[in-house]
CSV table of C-alpha atoms in Angstrom, one decimal:
chain,number,residue,atom,x,y,z
Z,1,UNK,CA,0.0,0.0,0.0
Z,2,UNK,CA,1.3,3.5,-0.9
Z,3,UNK,CA,1.1,5.9,2.0
Z,4,UNK,CA,-1.4,8.7,2.1
Z,5,UNK,CA,-2.5,11.6,4.3
Z,6,UNK,CA,-5.3,10.5,6.6
Z,7,UNK,CA,-8.1,12.7,7.8
Z,8,UNK,CA,-11.1,12.1,10.1
Z,9,UNK,CA,-14.3,13.8,9.1
Z,10,UNK,CA,-16.7,14.8,11.9
Z,11,UNK,CA,-19.7,15.3,9.6
Z,12,UNK,CA,-20.7,15.1,5.9
Z,13,UNK,CA,-20.0,18.8,5.5
Z,14,UNK,CA,-16.6,18.4,7.1
Z,15,UNK,CA,-15.8,15.5,4.7
Z,16,UNK,CA,-16.8,17.6,1.7
Z,17,UNK,CA,-14.5,20.4,3.0
Z,18,UNK,CA,-11.6,18.0,3.6
Z,19,UNK,CA,-12.0,16.6,0.1
Z,20,UNK,CA,-12.2,20.0,-1.6
Z,21,UNK,CA,-9.3,20.8,-4.0
Z,22,UNK,CA,-7.8,17.3,-3.5
Z,23,UNK,CA,-8.3,15.7,-6.9
Z,24,UNK,CA,-6.6,12.5,-5.8
Z,25,UNK,CA,-8.4,12.4,-2.5
Z,26,UNK,CA,-10.8,9.6,-1.6
Z,27,UNK,CA,-13.5,9.2,1.0
Z,28,UNK,CA,-13.5,6.0,3.0
Z,29,UNK,CA,-16.7,4.5,4.4
Z,30,UNK,CA,-16.1,0.9,5.8
Z,31,UNK,CA,-13.0,0.4,3.8
Z,32,UNK,CA,-14.0,-3.2,2.8
Z,33,UNK,CA,-13.3,-2.4,-0.9
Z,34,UNK,CA,-10.9,0.6,-0.6
Z,35,UNK,CA,-8.4,-1.1,1.7
Z,36,UNK,CA,-8.0,-4.2,-0.4
Z,37,UNK,CA,-7.7,-1.9,-3.5
Z,38,UNK,CA,-5.0,0.1,-1.8
Z,39,UNK,CA,-3.2,-3.1,-0.8
Z,40,UNK,CA,-3.0,-4.2,-4.4
Z,41,UNK,CA,-1.8,-0.7,-5.3
Z,42,UNK,CA,-4.7,-0.4,-7.7
Z,43,UNK,CA,-5.3,3.1,-6.3
Z,44,UNK,CA,-3.0,5.7,-5.0
Z,45,UNK,CA,-5.0,8.4,-3.3
Z,46,UNK,CA,-3.1,11.4,-1.9
Z,47,UNK,CA,-5.6,11.8,0.9
Z,48,UNK,CA,-8.1,9.4,2.5
Z,49,UNK,CA,-11.0,11.0,4.4
Z,50,UNK,CA,-12.4,8.6,7.0
Z,51,UNK,CA,-16.2,9.0,7.3
Z,52,UNK,CA,-16.6,6.8,10.4
Z,53,UNK,CA,-16.7,9.7,12.8
Z,54,UNK,CA,-19.4,11.5,10.8
Z,55,UNK,CA,-22.4,10.8,13.1
Z,56,UNK,CA,-24.9,12.5,10.8
Z,57,UNK,CA,-24.2,9.8,8.1
Z,58,UNK,CA,-25.3,6.8,10.2
Z,59,UNK,CA,-28.6,5.5,11.4
Z,60,UNK,CA,-32.0,4.2,10.3
Z,61,UNK,CA,-35.1,6.3,10.2
Z,62,UNK,CA,-38.7,5.5,9.4
Z,63,UNK,CA,-39.8,8.2,7.0
Z,64,UNK,CA,-42.8,8.7,4.8
Z,65,UNK,CA,-43.9,5.1,5.3
Z,66,UNK,CA,-40.5,3.9,4.1
Z,67,UNK,CA,-37.0,4.0,5.4
Z,68,UNK,CA,-34.1,6.3,5.2
Z,69,UNK,CA,-30.8,4.6,5.9
Z,70,UNK,CA,-27.7,6.7,6.6
Z,71,UNK,CA,-24.7,6.1,4.3
Z,72,UNK,CA,-22.4,4.9,7.1
Z,73,UNK,CA,-24.9,2.3,8.4
Z,74,UNK,CA,-23.1,-1.0,8.5
Z,75,UNK,CA,-24.5,-4.1,6.8
Z,76,UNK,CA,-24.8,-5.8,10.2
Z,77,UNK,CA,-26.9,-2.9,11.6
Z,78,UNK,CA,-29.3,-3.1,8.6
Z,79,UNK,CA,-29.5,-6.9,8.9
Z,80,UNK,CA,-30.5,-6.8,12.6
Z,81,UNK,CA,-32.6,-3.6,12.6
Z,82,UNK,CA,-36.1,-4.3,13.9
Z,83,UNK,CA,-37.2,-1.2,11.8
Z,84,UNK,CA,-35.8,-2.7,8.6
Z,85,UNK,CA,-37.0,-6.2,9.4
Z,86,UNK,CA,-40.6,-5.0,9.8
Z,87,UNK,CA,-40.7,-2.5,7.0
Z,88,UNK,CA,-38.6,-4.1,4.2
Z,89,UNK,CA,-37.6,-7.6,5.4
Z,90,UNK,CA,-36.0,-8.4,2.0
Z,91,UNK,CA,-33.5,-5.6,2.6
Z,92,UNK,CA,-32.6,-6.9,6.0
Z,93,UNK,CA,-32.1,-10.3,4.6
Z,94,UNK,CA,-30.0,-9.0,1.7
Z,95,UNK,CA,-27.7,-7.1,4.2
Z,96,UNK,CA,-27.4,-10.3,6.3
Z,97,UNK,CA,-26.0,-12.2,3.4
Z,98,UNK,CA,-23.3,-9.8,2.3
Z,99,UNK,CA,-19.8,-11.2,2.7
Z,100,UNK,CA,-19.3,-12.6,6.2
Z,101,UNK,CA,-20.0,-11.4,9.7
Z,102,UNK,CA,-16.7,-9.5,10.0
Z,103,UNK,CA,-17.3,-7.7,6.7
Z,104,UNK,CA,-20.8,-6.9,7.7
Z,105,UNK,CA,-19.5,-5.3,10.9
Z,106,UNK,CA,-17.4,-2.8,8.8
Z,107,UNK,CA,-19.0,-2.5,5.3
Z,108,UNK,CA,-21.6,0.2,4.8
Z,109,UNK,CA,-24.6,0.7,2.5
Z,110,UNK,CA,-23.3,4.1,1.2
Z,111,UNK,CA,-19.9,2.6,0.4
Z,112,UNK,CA,-21.4,-0.3,-1.4
Z,113,UNK,CA,-23.7,1.8,-3.5
Z,114,UNK,CA,-21.1,4.4,-4.3
Z,115,UNK,CA,-18.6,1.7,-5.3
Z,116,UNK,CA,-21.2,0.0,-7.6
Z,117,UNK,CA,-19.4,-3.3,-7.8
Z,118,UNK,CA,-21.0,-5.3,-10.6
Z,119,UNK,CA,-21.6,-8.2,-8.2
Z,120,UNK,CA,-22.6,-6.1,-5.1
Z,121,UNK,CA,-26.0,-6.9,-3.5
Z,122,UNK,CA,-27.2,-3.5,-2.5
Z,123,UNK,CA,-27.5,-1.9,-6.0
Z,124,UNK,CA,-30.1,-4.5,-6.9
Z,125,UNK,CA,-32.2,-3.5,-3.9
Z,126,UNK,CA,-31.8,0.2,-4.6
Z,127,UNK,CA,-32.8,-0.2,-8.3
Z,128,UNK,CA,-35.7,-2.6,-7.7
Z,129,UNK,CA,-37.2,-0.6,-4.9
Z,130,UNK,CA,-36.8,2.6,-6.9
Z,131,UNK,CA,-34.9,4.2,-4.0
Z,132,UNK,CA,-33.6,7.7,-3.9
Z,133,UNK,CA,-29.9,8.4,-3.3
Z,134,UNK,CA,-29.5,11.5,-1.2
Z,135,UNK,CA,-26.1,13.2,-1.6
Z,136,UNK,CA,-24.3,16.2,-0.2
Z,137,UNK,CA,-25.7,18.2,-3.1
Z,138,UNK,CA,-28.9,16.6,-4.4
Z,139,UNK,CA,-31.3,13.7,-4.6
Z,140,UNK,CA,-30.7,11.1,-7.4
Z,141,UNK,CA,-33.3,8.5,-8.5
Z,142,UNK,CA,-32.0,5.0,-8.6
Z,143,UNK,CA,-32.6,4.8,-12.4
Z,144,UNK,CA,-30.3,7.7,-12.9
Z,145,UNK,CA,-27.6,6.7,-10.5
Z,146,UNK,CA,-25.9,3.5,-11.7
Z,147,UNK,CA,-23.9,4.0,-14.8
Z,148,UNK,CA,-22.2,0.7,-15.4
Z,149,UNK,CA,-19.0,-0.9,-14.2
Z,150,UNK,CA,-18.0,0.9,-10.9
Z,151,UNK,CA,-19.5,4.1,-12.3
Z,152,UNK,CA,-22.2,6.2,-10.8
Z,153,UNK,CA,-23.8,9.6,-11.2
Z,154,UNK,CA,-21.8,11.0,-8.3
Z,155,UNK,CA,-19.7,14.0,-9.2
Z,156,UNK,CA,-16.3,14.9,-7.8
Z,157,UNK,CA,-16.4,15.4,-4.0
Z,158,UNK,CA,-20.1,14.5,-3.9
Z,159,UNK,CA,-20.9,12.0,-1.2
Z,160,UNK,CA,-23.9,9.8,-0.5
Z,161,UNK,CA,-25.5,10.9,2.8
Z,162,UNK,CA,-28.4,8.5,2.9
Z,163,UNK,CA,-30.7,6.3,0.8
Z,164,UNK,CA,-34.5,6.5,1.0
Z,165,UNK,CA,-36.4,3.3,0.3
Z,166,UNK,CA,-40.2,3.2,-0.2
Z,167,UNK,CA,-42.0,0.4,1.6
Z,168,UNK,CA,-42.9,-2.3,-1.0
Z,169,UNK,CA,-46.1,-4.4,-1.0
Z,170,UNK,CA,-43.9,-7.4,-1.8
Z,171,UNK,CA,-40.2,-7.9,-2.2
Z,172,UNK,CA,-37.5,-10.5,-2.1
Z,173,UNK,CA,-33.9,-10.9,-3.1
Z,174,UNK,CA,-32.4,-14.2,-4.1
Z,175,UNK,CA,-28.8,-14.7,-5.2
Z,176,UNK,CA,-26.6,-17.5,-6.4
Z,177,UNK,CA,-23.3,-16.9,-4.6
Z,178,UNK,CA,-20.0,-17.9,-6.2
Z,179,UNK,CA,-19.0,-20.8,-4.0
Z,180,UNK,CA,-15.6,-19.4,-3.3
Z,181,UNK,CA,-15.9,-15.6,-3.1
Z,182,UNK,CA,-19.6,-15.6,-2.1
Z,183,UNK,CA,-20.1,-12.6,-4.4
Z,184,UNK,CA,-23.3,-12.9,-6.4
Z,185,UNK,CA,-22.9,-14.8,-9.7
Z,186,UNK,CA,-26.4,-13.6,-10.2
Z,187,UNK,CA,-28.7,-11.9,-7.7
Z,188,UNK,CA,-32.2,-10.8,-8.5
Z,189,UNK,CA,-34.3,-8.4,-6.4
Z,190,UNK,CA,-38.0,-8.4,-7.2
Z,191,UNK,CA,-40.2,-5.6,-5.8
Z,192,UNK,CA,-43.8,-4.7,-6.1
Z,193,UNK,CA,-44.3,-1.1,-5.0
Z,194,UNK,CA,-46.9,1.6,-5.6
Z,195,UNK,CA,-44.8,2.5,-8.6
Z,196,UNK,CA,-45.2,-1.0,-10.2
Z,197,UNK,CA,-43.2,-4.1,-10.4
Z,198,UNK,CA,-39.4,-4.0,-10.8
Z,199,UNK,CA,-36.9,-6.7,-11.4
Z,200,UNK,CA,-33.2,-5.7,-10.8
Z,201,UNK,CA,-30.3,-8.0,-11.6
Z,202,UNK,CA,-26.8,-7.9,-10.1
Z,203,UNK,CA,-23.7,-10.0,-10.8
Z,204,UNK,CA,-24.7,-10.9,-14.4
Z,205,UNK,CA,-23.6,-7.9,-16.3
Z,206,UNK,CA,-21.2,-4.9,-16.0
Z,207,UNK,CA,-23.6,-3.3,-13.7
Z,208,UNK,CA,-27.1,-3.7,-12.2
Z,209,UNK,CA,-29.9,-3.7,-14.7
Z,210,UNK,CA,-33.7,-4.1,-15.0
Z,211,UNK,CA,-35.5,-6.8,-16.9
Z,212,UNK,CA,-38.4,-5.0,-18.5
Z,213,UNK,CA,-40.0,-8.2,-20.0
Z,214,UNK,CA,-40.3,-9.8,-16.6
Z,215,UNK,CA,-41.6,-6.5,-15.0
Z,216,UNK,CA,-44.4,-6.3,-17.6
Z,217,UNK,CA,-45.4,-9.9,-17.1
Z,218,UNK,CA,-45.3,-9.7,-13.3
Z,219,UNK,CA,-47.4,-6.5,-13.4
Z,220,UNK,CA,-50.2,-8.5,-15.0
Z,221,UNK,CA,-49.7,-11.6,-12.9
Z,222,UNK,CA,-47.3,-11.6,-10.0
Z,223,UNK,CA,-46.3,-15.3,-10.0
Z,224,UNK,CA,-43.3,-17.2,-11.0
Z,225,UNK,CA,-45.3,-19.0,-13.7
Z,226,UNK,CA,-45.8,-15.6,-15.5
Z,227,UNK,CA,-42.1,-15.3,-16.2
Z,228,UNK,CA,-41.1,-19.0,-16.8
Z,229,UNK,CA,-40.8,-18.6,-20.5
Z,230,UNK,CA,-39.0,-15.3,-20.6
Z,231,UNK,CA,-35.4,-15.7,-21.9
Z,232,UNK,CA,-32.9,-13.1,-20.9
Z,233,UNK,CA,-30.6,-12.1,-23.8
Z,234,UNK,CA,-26.9,-13.0,-23.3
Z,235,UNK,CA,-25.7,-9.7,-25.0
Z,236,UNK,CA,-23.3,-7.9,-22.6
Z,237,UNK,CA,-23.5,-10.4,-19.8
Z,238,UNK,CA,-20.3,-11.5,-18.0
Z,239,UNK,CA,-18.5,-14.5,-19.3
Z,240,UNK,CA,-15.6,-15.7,-17.2
Z,241,UNK,CA,-14.0,-18.7,-15.4
Z,242,UNK,CA,-17.0,-18.8,-13.1
Z,243,UNK,CA,-19.7,-19.1,-15.7
Z,244,UNK,CA,-20.5,-18.2,-19.3
Z,245,UNK,CA,-23.0,-15.5,-20.4
Z,246,UNK,CA,-25.5,-18.3,-21.3
Z,247,UNK,CA,-25.1,-19.8,-17.8
Z,248,UNK,CA,-25.7,-16.4,-16.1
Z,249,UNK,CA,-28.7,-15.6,-18.4
Z,250,UNK,CA,-30.2,-18.9,-17.3
Z,251,UNK,CA,-29.5,-18.1,-13.7
Z,252,UNK,CA,-31.3,-14.8,-14.0
Z,253,UNK,CA,-34.5,-16.6,-14.9
Z,254,UNK,CA,-34.1,-19.1,-12.0
Z,255,UNK,CA,-33.2,-16.5,-9.4
Z,256,UNK,CA,-36.1,-14.3,-10.6
Z,257,UNK,CA,-38.6,-17.1,-10.2
Z,258,UNK,CA,-37.3,-18.0,-6.8
Z,259,UNK,CA,-37.5,-14.3,-5.8
Z,260,UNK,CA,-41.1,-14.0,-7.0
Z,261,UNK,CA,-42.0,-17.1,-5.0
Z,262,UNK,CA,-40.2,-15.8,-1.9
Z,263,UNK,CA,-41.9,-12.4,-2.3
Z,264,UNK,CA,-45.4,-14.1,-2.6
Z,265,UNK,CA,-45.1,-16.0,0.7
S,1,UNK,CA,3.8,10.4,7.5
S,2,UNK,CA,3.9,9.4,11.1
S,3,UNK,CA,0.7,9.5,13.1
S,4,UNK,CA,0.1,8.9,16.8
S,5,UNK,CA,-2.5,6.3,17.7
S,6,UNK,CA,-3.9,5.4,21.1
S,7,UNK,CA,-6.3,2.6,21.9
S,8,UNK,CA,-7.1,0.1,24.6
S,9,UNK,CA,-5.9,-3.4,23.8
S,10,UNK,CA,-7.0,-6.2,26.1
S,11,UNK,CA,-7.9,-3.6,28.8
S,12,UNK,CA,-4.5,-1.8,28.7
S,13,UNK,CA,-4.1,1.6,27.2
S,14,UNK,CA,-1.5,1.6,24.4
S,15,UNK,CA,-0.2,4.1,22.0
S,16,UNK,CA,2.3,4.2,19.2
S,17,UNK,CA,3.5,5.9,16.0
S,18,UNK,CA,2.2,4.5,12.8
S,19,UNK,CA,1.9,5.4,9.2
S,20,UNK,CA,-1.6,6.1,7.8
S,21,UNK,CA,-1.3,2.8,5.8
S,22,UNK,CA,-0.3,0.7,8.8
S,23,UNK,CA,-2.9,-2.0,9.3
S,24,UNK,CA,-4.4,-2.8,12.7
S,25,UNK,CA,-2.9,-6.3,12.5
S,26,UNK,CA,0.5,-4.8,11.8
S,27,UNK,CA,0.2,-2.5,14.7
S,28,UNK,CA,-0.7,-5.4,17.0
S,29,UNK,CA,2.0,-7.7,15.8
S,30,UNK,CA,4.9,-5.3,15.1
S,31,UNK,CA,4.4,-2.3,17.4
S,32,UNK,CA,2.9,-4.2,20.3
S,33,UNK,CA,4.7,-7.6,19.6
S,34,UNK,CA,1.3,-9.4,20.1
S,35,UNK,CA,1.7,-12.1,17.6
S,36,UNK,CA,-1.3,-14.2,18.6
S,37,UNK,CA,-3.3,-12.5,15.8
S,38,UNK,CA,-2.3,-14.1,12.6
S,39,UNK,CA,-2.0,-12.9,9.0
S,40,UNK,CA,-3.2,-15.6,6.7
S,41,UNK,CA,-4.4,-14.4,3.3
S,42,UNK,CA,-4.1,-10.7,3.9
S,43,UNK,CA,-7.1,-10.2,1.6
S,44,UNK,CA,-9.9,-10.3,4.2
S,45,UNK,CA,-11.0,-13.8,3.3
S,46,UNK,CA,-9.4,-16.2,5.7
S,47,UNK,CA,-10.2,-14.7,9.1
S,48,UNK,CA,-6.9,-15.7,10.8
S,49,UNK,CA,-6.6,-12.0,11.8
S,50,UNK,CA,-10.0,-11.6,13.5
S,51,UNK,CA,-10.1,-9.4,16.6
S,52,UNK,CA,-12.8,-7.6,18.4
S,53,UNK,CA,-13.1,-3.8,18.0
S,54,UNK,CA,-15.6,-2.2,20.4
S,55,UNK,CA,-17.1,-5.6,20.9
S,56,UNK,CA,-17.5,-6.5,17.2
S,57,UNK,CA,-15.5,-9.0,15.3
S,58,UNK,CA,-13.5,-7.5,12.5
S,59,UNK,CA,-10.7,-8.6,10.2
S,60,UNK,CA,-7.7,-6.6,11.4
S,61,UNK,CA,-5.9,-7.0,8.1
S,62,UNK,CA,-8.6,-4.9,6.5
S,63,UNK,CA,-8.7,-2.1,9.0
S,64,UNK,CA,-6.1,0.7,9.4
S,65,UNK,CA,-4.5,1.2,12.8
S,66,UNK,CA,-5.7,4.8,12.7
S,67,UNK,CA,-9.3,3.6,12.3
S,68,UNK,CA,-9.0,2.0,15.7
S,69,UNK,CA,-8.1,5.3,17.4
S,70,UNK,CA,-9.8,5.4,20.8
S,71,UNK,CA,-11.3,1.9,20.3
S,72,UNK,CA,-11.4,-1.0,22.7
S,73,UNK,CA,-9.6,-3.9,21.0
S,74,UNK,CA,-9.6,-7.5,22.2
S,75,UNK,CA,-7.2,-10.0,20.8
S,76,UNK,CA,-6.8,-13.7,21.5
S,77,UNK,CA,-4.2,-12.8,24.1
S,78,UNK,CA,-6.9,-11.0,26.1
S,79,UNK,CA,-9.5,-13.7,26.2
S,80,UNK,CA,-8.4,-16.0,29.0
S,81,UNK,CA,-9.4,-14.7,32.5
S,82,UNK,CA,-6.0,-15.5,34.0
S,83,UNK,CA,-2.7,-17.2,33.2
S,84,UNK,CA,-3.8,-20.6,34.4
S,85,UNK,CA,-7.5,-20.5,33.2
S,86,UNK,CA,-8.7,-20.6,29.6
S,87,UNK,CA,-11.8,-18.9,28.3
S,88,UNK,CA,-14.7,-21.4,27.8
S,89,UNK,CA,-14.3,-21.1,24.0
S,90,UNK,CA,-10.5,-21.9,24.3
S,91,UNK,CA,-11.3,-24.8,26.7
S,92,UNK,CA,-13.9,-26.2,24.2
S,93,UNK,CA,-11.4,-26.0,21.3
S,94,UNK,CA,-9.0,-28.0,23.4
S,95,UNK,CA,-11.6,-30.6,24.6
S,96,UNK,CA,-12.9,-31.1,21.1
S,97,UNK,CA,-9.5,-31.2,19.4
S,98,UNK,CA,-10.7,-28.3,17.2
S,99,UNK,CA,-7.4,-27.5,15.7
S,100,UNK,CA,-4.9,-29.3,13.6
S,101,UNK,CA,-2.0,-27.0,12.6
S,102,UNK,CA,-3.5,-24.2,14.7
S,103,UNK,CA,-2.8,-21.3,12.3
S,104,UNK,CA,-6.5,-20.3,11.9
S,105,UNK,CA,-7.3,-20.9,15.6
S,106,UNK,CA,-6.9,-17.4,17.0
S,107,UNK,CA,-9.3,-16.0,14.4
S,108,UNK,CA,-11.7,-19.0,14.7
S,109,UNK,CA,-11.9,-18.5,18.5
S,110,UNK,CA,-12.4,-14.7,18.2
S,111,UNK,CA,-15.1,-15.2,15.6
S,112,UNK,CA,-16.7,-17.9,17.6
S,113,UNK,CA,-16.9,-15.8,20.8
S,114,UNK,CA,-18.6,-13.0,18.9
S,115,UNK,CA,-21.0,-15.5,17.2
S,116,UNK,CA,-22.1,-17.0,20.5
S,117,UNK,CA,-22.8,-13.6,22.0
S,118,UNK,CA,-24.7,-12.3,18.9
S,119,UNK,CA,-26.9,-15.4,19.0
S,120,UNK,CA,-27.5,-15.0,22.7
S,121,UNK,CA,-25.8,-18.3,23.5
S,122,UNK,CA,-28.2,-20.3,21.3
S,123,UNK,CA,-26.7,-21.9,18.2
S,124,UNK,CA,-27.4,-24.9,16.1
S,125,UNK,CA,-25.0,-26.6,13.7
S,126,UNK,CA,-26.3,-25.0,10.5
S,127,UNK,CA,-26.0,-21.5,12.1
S,128,UNK,CA,-22.5,-22.1,13.3
S,129,UNK,CA,-21.4,-23.4,9.8
S,130,UNK,CA,-23.0,-20.4,8.1
S,131,UNK,CA,-21.5,-18.0,10.6
S,132,UNK,CA,-18.0,-19.4,10.0
S,133,UNK,CA,-18.2,-18.1,6.4
S,134,UNK,CA,-15.4,-15.7,7.0
S,135,UNK,CA,-12.9,-18.1,8.6
S,136,UNK,CA,-11.0,-20.6,6.6
S,137,UNK,CA,-9.2,-23.7,8.0
S,138,UNK,CA,-6.8,-25.0,5.4
S,139,UNK,CA,-6.5,-28.3,7.3
S,140,UNK,CA,-10.3,-28.5,6.7
S,141,UNK,CA,-10.9,-29.3,10.3
S,142,UNK,CA,-14.3,-27.7,10.5
S,143,UNK,CA,-16.1,-30.6,12.0
S,144,UNK,CA,-14.4,-30.3,15.4
S,145,UNK,CA,-14.5,-26.5,15.3
S,146,UNK,CA,-18.2,-26.6,14.9
S,147,UNK,CA,-18.5,-29.1,17.8
S,148,UNK,CA,-16.3,-26.9,20.0
S,149,UNK,CA,-18.4,-23.8,19.3
S,150,UNK,CA,-21.7,-25.7,20.1
S,151,UNK,CA,-20.1,-27.0,23.3
S,152,UNK,CA,-18.8,-23.6,24.3
S,153,UNK,CA,-22.1,-21.7,23.9
S,154,UNK,CA,-23.7,-23.1,27.1
S,155,UNK,CA,-20.3,-23.1,28.9
S,156,UNK,CA,-20.0,-19.4,28.1
S,157,UNK,CA,-23.5,-18.7,29.4
S,158,UNK,CA,-22.8,-20.7,32.6
S,159,UNK,CA,-19.6,-18.8,33.1
S,160,UNK,CA,-21.3,-15.5,32.4
S,161,UNK,CA,-18.9,-14.4,29.7
């Protein structure tokens, strides 16, 4: 790891001020991706601004019938929150299956969403639930936020402060974890909200995406039978030593049907 | 760049000079010469480096020493109540022969103690196996590790730890 200047932010505003003018500066949430990246010398930030002390960035609030979760809220806290378990149980379950217990004690929702790893779990929930990403400067709808491989709509120095989720009528997330890394080979979040039905897929492509054909079919008939004949095109899907694009396309169908069944229970 | 850090390790106030990039595990092993916490994979997968920070299990190879400023850190060295008495989890590992080469053991024990407490001393085999997701034993000695944790849960409750 190359050395860097380390700063502790006391608040979101403090973090923004610390990052200002530092074009090679990076914010650190839980560090579960950033620290391994630094170790591999894949990044060389001049400055690292630690957000752990920014108390205004953590916590879970019930708001407008849904939930607003602070960016620095750890996966373990989301997984065990009675508020999340009663309002969006699918989200608590998703958080409880990220990485391992030690990673869940450090990793944060804001860090995961800002990083937009193509196999991360949270982006699927954010997109399927039609969540709103609140940042230090604006509110961004999930559909406008994810821009492909590790890319988001966040501008330079812009930080996620919290994410607001509406309460769904039905929702479930099912993933097929890689047996070694436990990252999602394919993960599908299905949600039925006031805004309609959404199906968001992670792990299969360069970034999280929706499957319109399944959404349309599920809007008419919310059952796994309604989507059993829908084939997901292999165009642009990941093909690597863990599985071909065809394999992943097939898994999207299987995971989506399991998610619909789980959401219907 | 040299930075001063202070924290409590196993109940004792410690401090030292580190670089921003110094990992918590490096600080424990190299600054404090507490080599009970191991570095296995150094990529946050194997769990040999698990310690407790403010009561939560974390991988100390994926946390900077400066991130533990002011924290209460517990390592495998701090678990036993005295020099001649083991913690119930350590005792259970010994009774169940839950180690072969022993390299993963410090992390296994620290993860196990955290697991038992989070589950309020009530565990079943499937839960223990799922909870051990972040700890690898390259001797593949999981069976006895699982047995030891199941045996330690009521022992920890009885001992009030």
